[in-house]
Amino acid sequence: MWGCIMERMAISPGSDAAFSSQKSSLSESPRTKKYPLTEEEMFYMNCRAAYLTVFKSSLENIISKDQLYLALQNAGRNPSQKTIDKYWTPQTAKLNFDDFCIILKKEKPTSKAELLKSFKQLDINDDGSILHTDLYKLLTKRGEKMTREEVNAVINLADVNADGKFDYIKFCKLYMTTNEQCLKTTLEKLEVDSKLRRQQFGSHIEGFPEKDPSPVPKPSPRIIRKTDQETFSNKGDSRSSLLATSRKLKTSVSFTITMEANINENLPLTIPDGEEGRGIEILETSMREKRRSAASCTPFIGDVPTTKEWQCIQSKGCFFLEENGEIISHQYRMQIAQRSMVYLTIKPLNLSQFEYVLAIWWPFDTALYILKENENQANLQLMCFTELRNREVFGWTGELGPGIYWLIPSTTGCRLKKEIKPITEEAQLVCRDETGELFLTKEFRSTLSDIFEIIDLDGNGLLSLEEYNFFELRTSGEKCDEDAWAVCRENFDTKKNELTRQGFMDLNLMEANDREGDPRDLWVTLLSMGYNKALELTEACPFVIDIYADKCKPRMKAVHMEPCSGQLEKAICKSVLNKGDAKVMDGYENIIVYTHKRDTWITSVIENKSDNKVIIHINNELSKNCINNRGLNIFAVEVAPKSTMVCQHVMPLNERQEWIYNCVYSLIS
C-alpha cells in the first residue's frame, strides 16, 4: 500500500489531489462560507477535480489500466495492482466518469494515521525512521516490488532523508500537506474555468450557483402517453440545487410517481399437482381482470388455472455479483414442440439458512424474459416477461407457439450489491480431531450443502458433469474434462455417473487435506459463490424457474452463464418502450424518456433518435424511500446515436412504506 504512496511522492509530487482534508480545503470557497456544501456535493466535486487532472473532459472514457491507475492516484487513493485488476478485468474495454465515482465510493482514501501505522510496523527502533538498507530491502522484495530507480528516488528526497535514514513522520506530513494544497488548487481552477463547469459530468452544483429564493421556471414537457391513475408532474422545491442546475442545462423533463406500501396480505394461490407431482405458487393479481380478459390468457376456474394435466419442468440458477458490480446469471434454451398454453414462474431459491427471511420478505427481485429464436440465435424476438406477482414469485401465463425460446433471468441490481458491512469474525471451515485428522465444520458443511442445492440445476440430488462445470467455471475459470470427471467418479461417491452430495463434501475435504488445512483455496470458492467470511450469502441470489404447458412437455437446458446485458438490455428496452409512459425533451423531439412502473420497481429508458450522442444528467435527490441500481442519486449517462439504453431501475428501501419516485432528466449542453 505505502509503496504506491512513496512512488507518487517521489515521481510527481505536484500531481495528486488527496481527499483527506476536503472540508478544510473547501471552507475557503466564498460559496461554501455562505452555503456549506453537503458531503455528497463535496464528493462529486472532488471526483471531477481528480478526473480533470487526467482528462480534458469528464465525458472522456478511461481506456487503459494506466489511465485508471493515474486517475485513482489523483483522487488520493493508493491502488495496488490487485485493486486495479479488480476494476479492470480482461473483459473491460472502458470506464466512464460514472464508473470512476462508484470506484471512489468503494476505495476510501488513505489517512495520515493509516500511513503512520503502516510505516511504524517497519520501525525497528521506534524512533520515527527506517534505515535506507532496510527500506531498500522491503521495497524491492515484498508486496508490489519497486525498481531500484524508484527506491533511489524515495531515498534521495532531501526533506525526509538524513544520515542513511528515511524519516517517515516528516514524509507523511509532507505528503498530506502536498495533497491538500493540490486539491485546493485543482478545485479553485475548476470553479474559475467556465468551460470545465460545462463539462461537469454528473454535477448537480454546476458553477456553484447562488441559491435563489425565487421560483425557477419549469419546462413544459410534452406528454405522449399517460396512465389513468398516475400523475406525472414537474413538482419540486425551487431552492433545490437540482433545479438551480436545470437553468444552466438545455432542457429537462421530470417524472413523479407516488407508490403505495405493498402489504400483499392475500394468501398465495396454488396450482394443483401436475404429472411431476410438484405444486407451485401462482401470482396474486392486482391485474386479475386484465389477465382474464386478454385473448391469450390461460382459462381460470375461480382463481386457480386448470393445470392438473399440464406437464412441468424445473431448473435452478443463480445471479452472481462480480467485483466490478456487474451481475451474471445462467441463461436457458427452451424448446416447445407444439402450440401450448404456458404458465411460467421465477422466484428466489429457498435455501435452508434463509427460510426465516422468505417468511418475512425476500430482499431480491427476479424477472424472466422470454425471447423466441427466429432463424438463428442472434435474431431473438421478445415475446413476454414475468409481470404478475405474488410476494417473491413473478410469473407469466399465455400461449406460445412451437419453436426455440431463450429464457433470460434478470434482477435490477438495486438490492444485489457489494457488501459494505465489516465482518468481525471469520468462520472456521476445517478442524482437526483428536487423532489429527481434518474434518469440515458443521457451519461449512451446511454452506456446502446449500451450494450443492444451487448448482444442482435439475434438482435431482446429483451433479452431472455439465452442472459441475458451471460451478467450476464460476470458482476456478476452468472446466473439468471427461478424463478428470472419470477420476472424480472413481474417488468420490457417485450415482448414475453423477456426483452425490456426500461426494461433493468429500471433494472439498480432499482439497483441504491437499493444502494441509490451509483454507485459502476453500475461501476462493466460497467468495466466488457469493458468500462472505461469515458464511452469509450476500453477493449472489439463487433462483428457481418452473414451467407448465398443457399440450406438451417443454425441454429446458442451461446453456450459458453470462452478464445480464446484451440481449437482456434490448429486451428490457423494448418492454419499457411498449408499456412505459414517455416524455419528450422540450425542444428536442428526438430525445425521449420512458418510465415503466411495476408494483415492485420502476425502470427508465432513454431513447436517442438523433444522429449525435447525447449526455443526460439524472437527479433523484427528491425521491423518498428509494434505492437505485447505480448506487448514486446523481449521475449522467451517454446515449449513442440512434439507440436506446436502460437508464436506471428504482425500488423502495422498504416495501411496506410509501415510496416516491421523483427524477429529473436534463440534457447537458
Coordinates of N, CA and C in Angstrom, one line a residue, residues 154-294:
V154 N 13.0 7.7 -3.8 CA 12.5 7.9 -2.5 C 13.6 8.3 -1.5
I155 N 14.7 7.6 -1.6 CA 15.9 7.8 -0.7 C 16.5 9.2 -0.9
N156 N 16.4 9.7 -2.1 CA 17.0 11.0 -2.5 C 16.2 12.2 -2.1
L157 N 15.0 12.0 -1.6 CA 14.2 13.1 -1.2 C 14.8 13.8 0.0
A158 N 15.3 15.0 -0.2 CA 16.2 15.7 0.8 C 15.4 16.0 2.1
D159 N 14.1 16.4 2.0 CA 13.4 16.8 3.2 C 13.1 15.6 4.2
V160 N 13.2 14.4 3.7 CA 12.8 13.3 4.6 C 13.9 12.3 4.7
N161 N 15.1 12.6 4.3 CA 16.2 11.6 4.4 C 17.4 12.3 5.0
A162 N 18.1 11.6 5.9 CA 19.3 12.1 6.5 C 20.0 11.0 7.2
D163 N 21.4 11.0 7.2 CA 22.2 10.1 7.9 C 21.8 8.6 7.6
G164 N 21.5 8.3 6.4 CA 21.2 7.0 6.0 C 19.8 6.5 6.5
K165 N 18.9 7.4 6.9 CA 17.6 7.0 7.4 C 16.5 7.8 6.7
F166 N 15.4 7.1 6.6 CA 14.2 7.7 6.0 C 13.2 8.1 7.1
D167 N 13.0 9.4 7.2 CA 12.1 10.0 8.3 C 10.6 9.9 7.8
Y168 N 9.9 8.8 8.2 CA 8.6 8.6 7.7 C 7.6 9.5 8.3
I169 N 7.8 10.1 9.5 CA 6.9 11.0 10.1 C 6.9 12.3 9.3
K170 N 8.1 12.8 8.9 CA 8.1 14.0 8.0 C 7.5 13.7 6.7
F171 N 7.8 12.5 6.2 CA 7.3 12.1 4.9 C 5.7 12.2 4.9
C172 N 5.1 11.6 5.9 CA 3.6 11.6 6.0 C 3.1 13.0 6.0
K173 N 3.7 13.8 6.8 CA 3.3 15.2 7.0 C 3.4 16.0 5.7
L174 N 4.5 15.8 5.0 CA 4.8 16.5 3.7 C 3.8 15.9 2.7
Y175 N 3.6 14.6 2.7 CA 2.6 14.0 1.7 C 1.2 14.6 1.9
M176 N 0.7 14.6 3.1 CA -0.6 15.1 3.3 C -0.8 16.6 3.0
T177 N 0.3 17.4 3.3 CA 0.2 18.8 3.1 C 0.2 19.1 1.5
T178 N 1.1 18.3 0.8 CA 1.1 18.5 -0.6 C -0.2 18.2 -1.3
N179 N -0.8 17.1 -0.8 CA -2.1 16.7 -1.4 C -3.2 17.7 -1.1
E180 N -3.2 18.2 0.1 CA -4.2 19.2 0.5 C -4.1 20.5 -0.4
Q181 N -2.9 20.9 -0.7 CA -2.6 22.1 -1.5 C -3.0 21.8 -2.9
C182 N -2.7 20.6 -3.4 CA -3.1 20.2 -4.8 C -4.6 20.2 -4.9
L183 N -5.3 19.6 -4.0 CA -6.8 19.6 -4.0 C -7.3 21.0 -4.1
K184 N -6.8 21.9 -3.2 CA -7.3 23.3 -3.2 C -7.1 24.0 -4.5
T185 N -5.9 23.8 -5.1 CA -5.6 24.4 -6.4 C -6.5 23.9 -7.5
T186 N -6.7 22.6 -7.5 CA -7.5 22.0 -8.5 C -8.9 22.4 -8.4
L187 N -9.5 22.5 -7.2 CA -10.8 23.0 -7.0 C -11.0 24.4 -7.4
E188 N -10.0 25.3 -7.1 CA -10.1 26.7 -7.5 C -10.1 26.8 -9.0
K189 N -9.3 26.0 -9.7 CA -9.3 26.1 -11.1 C -10.6 25.6 -11.7
L190 N -11.2 24.6 -11.1 CA -12.5 24.1 -11.5 C -13.6 25.1 -11.4
E191 N -13.5 25.9 -10.3 CA -14.5 26.9 -10.1 C -14.4 28.1 -11.0
V192 N -13.2 28.4 -11.4 CA -13.0 29.6 -12.2 C -13.2 29.3 -13.7
D193 N -12.9 28.1 -14.1 CA -12.9 27.8 -15.6 C -14.4 27.4 -16.0
S194 N -15.0 28.3 -16.7 CA -16.4 28.1 -17.1 C -16.5 27.0 -18.1
K195 N -15.5 26.8 -18.9 CA -15.6 25.7 -19.8 C -15.6 24.3 -19.1
L196 N -14.8 24.2 -18.1 CA -14.8 22.9 -17.3 C -16.1 22.8 -16.6
R197 N -16.7 23.9 -16.2 CA -18.0 23.8 -15.5 C -19.1 23.2 -16.4
R198 N -19.0 23.5 -17.7 CA -20.0 23.0 -18.6 C -19.7 21.5 -18.9
Q199 N -18.5 21.0 -18.6 CA -18.2 19.6 -18.8 C -18.4 18.8 -17.6
Q200 N -18.9 19.3 -16.5 CA -19.0 18.6 -15.3 C -20.0 17.4 -15.5
F201 N -19.5 16.3 -15.6 CA -20.4 15.1 -15.9 C -20.9 14.5 -14.6
G202 N -22.1 14.7 -14.3 CA -22.6 14.2 -13.0 C -22.8 15.2 -12.0
S203 N -22.5 16.5 -12.2 CA -22.6 17.5 -11.2 C -24.0 18.0 -11.0
H204 N -24.4 18.3 -9.8 CA -25.7 18.9 -9.6 C -25.5 20.3 -8.9
I205 N -24.3 20.8 -9.0 CA -24.0 22.2 -8.4 C -23.1 22.9 -9.4
E206 N -23.4 22.8 -10.7 CA -22.6 23.4 -11.7 C -22.4 24.9 -11.5
G207 N -21.1 25.3 -11.5 CA -20.8 26.7 -11.4 C -21.1 27.3 -10.1
F208 N -21.3 26.5 -9.0 CA -21.6 26.9 -7.7 C -22.7 28.0 -7.7
P209 N -23.9 27.7 -8.2 CA -24.9 28.7 -8.3 C -25.4 29.2 -6.9
E210 N -25.7 30.5 -6.8 CA -26.2 31.0 -5.6 C -27.7 30.5 -5.5
K211 N -28.1 30.2 -4.3 CA -29.4 29.7 -4.1 C -30.4 30.8 -4.1
D212 N -31.3 30.7 -5.1 CA -32.2 31.8 -5.4 C -33.6 31.5 -4.8
P213 N -34.1 32.3 -3.9 CA -35.4 32.0 -3.3 C -36.6 32.2 -4.3
S214 N -36.3 32.8 -5.4 CA -37.4 33.0 -6.4 C -37.7 31.7 -7.1
P215 N -38.9 31.5 -7.5 CA -39.3 30.3 -8.3 C -38.5 30.1 -9.5
V216 N -38.1 28.9 -9.8 CA -37.4 28.6 -11.0 C -38.4 28.2 -12.1
P217 N -38.3 28.8 -13.3 CA -39.2 28.5 -14.4 C -39.1 27.0 -14.7
K218 N -40.2 26.4 -14.9 CA -40.2 24.9 -15.1 C -40.5 24.7 -16.6
P219 N -39.8 23.6 -17.1 CA -40.1 23.3 -18.5 C -41.5 22.7 -18.7
S220 N -42.0 22.7 -19.9 CA -43.3 22.2 -20.2 C -43.2 21.0 -21.1
P221 N -42.7 19.8 -20.6 CA -42.6 18.7 -21.5 C -43.9 18.2 -22.0
R222 N -43.8 17.7 -23.3 CA -45.0 17.2 -24.0 C -45.1 15.8 -23.6
I223 N -46.3 15.4 -23.0 CA -46.6 14.1 -22.6 C -47.2 13.3 -23.8
I224 N -46.5 12.2 -24.2 CA -47.0 11.4 -25.3 C -48.1 10.4 -24.7
R225 N -47.8 9.8 -23.6 CA -48.8 8.8 -23.1 C -48.8 8.9 -21.6
K226 N -50.0 8.7 -21.0 CA -50.1 8.9 -19.6 C -51.1 7.9 -19.0
T227 N -50.7 7.3 -17.8 CA -51.6 6.3 -17.3 C -52.9 7.0 -16.7
D228 N -53.9 6.2 -16.5 CA -55.1 6.8 -16.0 C -55.0 7.1 -14.5
Q229 N -54.1 6.4 -13.8 CA -54.1 6.5 -12.3 C -53.0 7.4 -11.8
E230 N -51.8 7.5 -12.6 CA -50.6 8.2 -12.1 C -50.5 9.6 -12.7
T231 N -50.2 10.6 -12.0 CA -49.9 11.9 -12.5 C -48.5 12.2 -12.5
F232 N -47.9 12.5 -13.7 CA -46.5 12.9 -13.9 C -46.5 14.4 -13.9
S233 N -45.6 14.9 -13.0 CA -45.6 16.4 -12.9 C -44.2 16.9 -12.8
N234 N -44.0 18.2 -12.8 CA -42.7 18.8 -12.6 C -42.6 19.4 -11.2
K235 N -43.3 18.9 -10.2 CA -43.3 19.5 -8.9 C -41.9 19.4 -8.3
G236 N -41.5 20.4 -7.5 CA -40.2 20.3 -6.9 C -40.0 21.6 -6.1
D237 N -38.9 21.6 -5.3 CA -38.5 22.7 -4.5 C -37.7 23.7 -5.3
S238 N -38.1 24.9 -5.4 CA -37.4 25.9 -6.2 C -36.0 26.2 -5.6
R239 N -35.8 25.9 -4.3 CA -34.5 26.2 -3.7 C -33.5 25.1 -3.9
S240 N -34.0 24.0 -4.4 CA -33.1 22.8 -4.6 C -32.0 23.1 -5.6
S241 N -30.8 22.5 -5.3 CA -29.7 22.7 -6.2 C -30.0 22.0 -7.5
L242 N -30.9 21.0 -7.4 CA -31.3 20.3 -8.6 C -31.9 21.2 -9.7
L243 N -32.8 22.1 -9.2 CA -33.5 23.0 -10.2 C -32.6 24.2 -10.5
A244 N -31.7 24.5 -9.6 CA -30.7 25.6 -10.0 C -29.8 25.1 -11.1
T245 N -29.5 23.8 -11.1 CA -28.7 23.3 -12.2 C -29.5 23.3 -13.5
S246 N -30.8 22.9 -13.5 CA -31.5 22.8 -14.7 C -31.6 24.1 -15.5
R247 N -31.4 25.3 -14.8 CA -31.4 26.5 -15.6 C -30.2 26.6 -16.5
K248 N -29.1 25.9 -16.1 CA -27.9 26.0 -16.9 C -27.8 24.9 -18.0
L249 N -28.8 24.0 -18.0 CA -28.8 23.0 -19.0 C -29.8 23.3 -20.1
K250 N -29.7 22.6 -21.2 CA -30.6 22.9 -22.3 C -32.0 22.7 -22.0
T251 N -32.4 21.6 -21.5 CA -33.8 21.3 -21.2 C -33.9 20.1 -20.2
S252 N -35.1 20.0 -19.5 CA -35.3 19.0 -18.6 C -36.7 18.4 -18.7
V253 N -36.8 17.2 -18.2 CA -38.2 16.6 -18.0 C -38.1 15.9 -16.7
S254 N -39.2 15.8 -16.0 CA -39.3 15.1 -14.7 C -40.4 14.2 -14.6
F255 N -40.3 13.2 -13.8 CA -41.3 12.2 -13.5 C -41.5 12.2 -12.0
T256 N -42.7 12.2 -11.5 CA -43.0 12.0 -10.1 C -44.1 10.9 -10.0
I257 N -43.8 9.8 -9.3 CA -44.7 8.7 -9.1 C -44.8 8.4 -7.6
T258 N -45.9 8.4 -7.0 CA -46.1 8.0 -5.6 C -46.6 6.6 -5.6
M259 N -45.9 5.7 -5.0 CA -46.3 4.3 -4.9 C -46.7 3.9 -3.5
E260 N -47.8 3.2 -3.4 CA -48.4 2.8 -2.1 C -47.5 1.7 -1.5
A261 N -47.6 1.6 -0.2 CA -47.0 0.5 0.5 C -47.5 -0.8 0.0
N262 N -46.7 -1.8 -0.2 CA -47.1 -3.1 -0.7 C -47.2 -4.1 0.4
I263 N -48.4 -4.2 1.0 CA -48.6 -5.1 2.1 C -48.8 -6.5 1.6
N264 N -49.6 -6.7 0.5 CA -49.7 -8.0 -0.1 C -50.2 -9.1 0.9
E265 N -51.3 -8.9 1.5 CA -51.8 -9.8 2.6 C -52.5 -11.0 2.0
N266 N -52.8 -11.0 0.7 CA -53.5 -12.1 0.1 C -52.8 -13.4 0.3
L267 N -53.5 -14.5 0.5 CA -52.8 -15.8 0.6 C -52.3 -16.2 -0.8
P268 N -51.2 -16.9 -0.9 CA -50.7 -17.4 -2.2 C -51.7 -18.4 -2.7
L269 N -51.9 -18.4 -4.0 CA -52.7 -19.4 -4.7 C -51.8 -20.5 -5.2
T270 N -52.3 -21.7 -5.3 CA -51.5 -22.9 -5.6 C -52.1 -23.6 -6.8
I271 N -51.2 -23.9 -7.7 CA -51.6 -24.8 -8.8 C -51.7 -26.2 -8.4
P272 N -52.7 -26.9 -8.8 CA -52.8 -28.3 -8.4 C -51.6 -29.1 -8.9
D273 N -51.3 -30.2 -8.2 CA -50.1 -31.0 -8.6 C -50.3 -31.5 -10.0
G274 N -49.2 -31.4 -10.8 CA -49.3 -31.9 -12.1 C -48.6 -33.3 -12.2
E275 N -48.2 -33.7 -13.4 CA -47.7 -35.0 -13.7 C -46.4 -35.2 -12.9
E276 N -45.6 -34.2 -12.7 CA -44.4 -34.3 -12.0 C -44.5 -34.3 -10.5
G277 N -45.8 -34.1 -10.0 CA -46.0 -34.2 -8.6 C -45.5 -33.0 -7.9
R278 N -45.4 -31.8 -8.6 CA -45.0 -30.6 -7.9 C -46.1 -29.6 -8.0
G279 N -46.2 -28.8 -6.9 CA -47.2 -27.7 -6.9 C -46.4 -26.4 -6.7
I280 N -46.8 -25.4 -7.3 CA -46.0 -24.1 -7.2 C -47.0 -23.0 -6.9
E281 N -46.5 -21.9 -6.4 CA -47.3 -20.8 -6.1 C -47.7 -20.0 -7.3
I282 N -48.9 -19.5 -7.4 CA -49.3 -18.7 -8.5 C -49.4 -17.3 -8.1
L283 N -49.4 -16.4 -9.0 CA -49.3 -15.0 -8.6 C -50.6 -14.4 -8.2
E284 N -50.5 -13.5 -7.2 CA -51.6 -12.7 -6.8 C -51.8 -11.7 -7.9
T285 N -53.0 -11.0 -7.8 CA -53.4 -10.4 -9.0 C -54.1 -9.1 -8.8
S286 N -53.3 -8.0 -8.8 CA -54.0 -6.7 -8.9 C -54.3 -6.5 -10.4
M287 N -53.8 -7.4 -11.3 CA -54.0 -7.4 -12.7 C -55.0 -8.5 -13.1
R288 N -55.8 -9.0 -12.2 CA -56.6 -10.2 -12.4 C -57.6 -9.9 -13.6
E289 N -58.3 -8.8 -13.6 CA -59.3 -8.6 -14.6 C -58.6 -8.5 -16.0
K290 N -57.4 -7.8 -16.0 CA -56.7 -7.7 -17.3 C -56.3 -9.0 -17.8
R291 N -55.8 -9.8 -16.9 CA -55.3 -11.2 -17.2 C -56.4 -12.1 -17.7
R292 N -57.6 -12.0 -17.2 CA -58.7 -12.8 -17.6 C -59.3 -12.4 -18.9
S293 N -59.3 -11.1 -19.2 CA -59.9 -10.6 -20.4 C -59.0 -10.7 -21.6
A294 N -57.7 -10.9 -21.4 CA -56.7 -11.0 -22.5 C -57.0 -12.3 -23.3

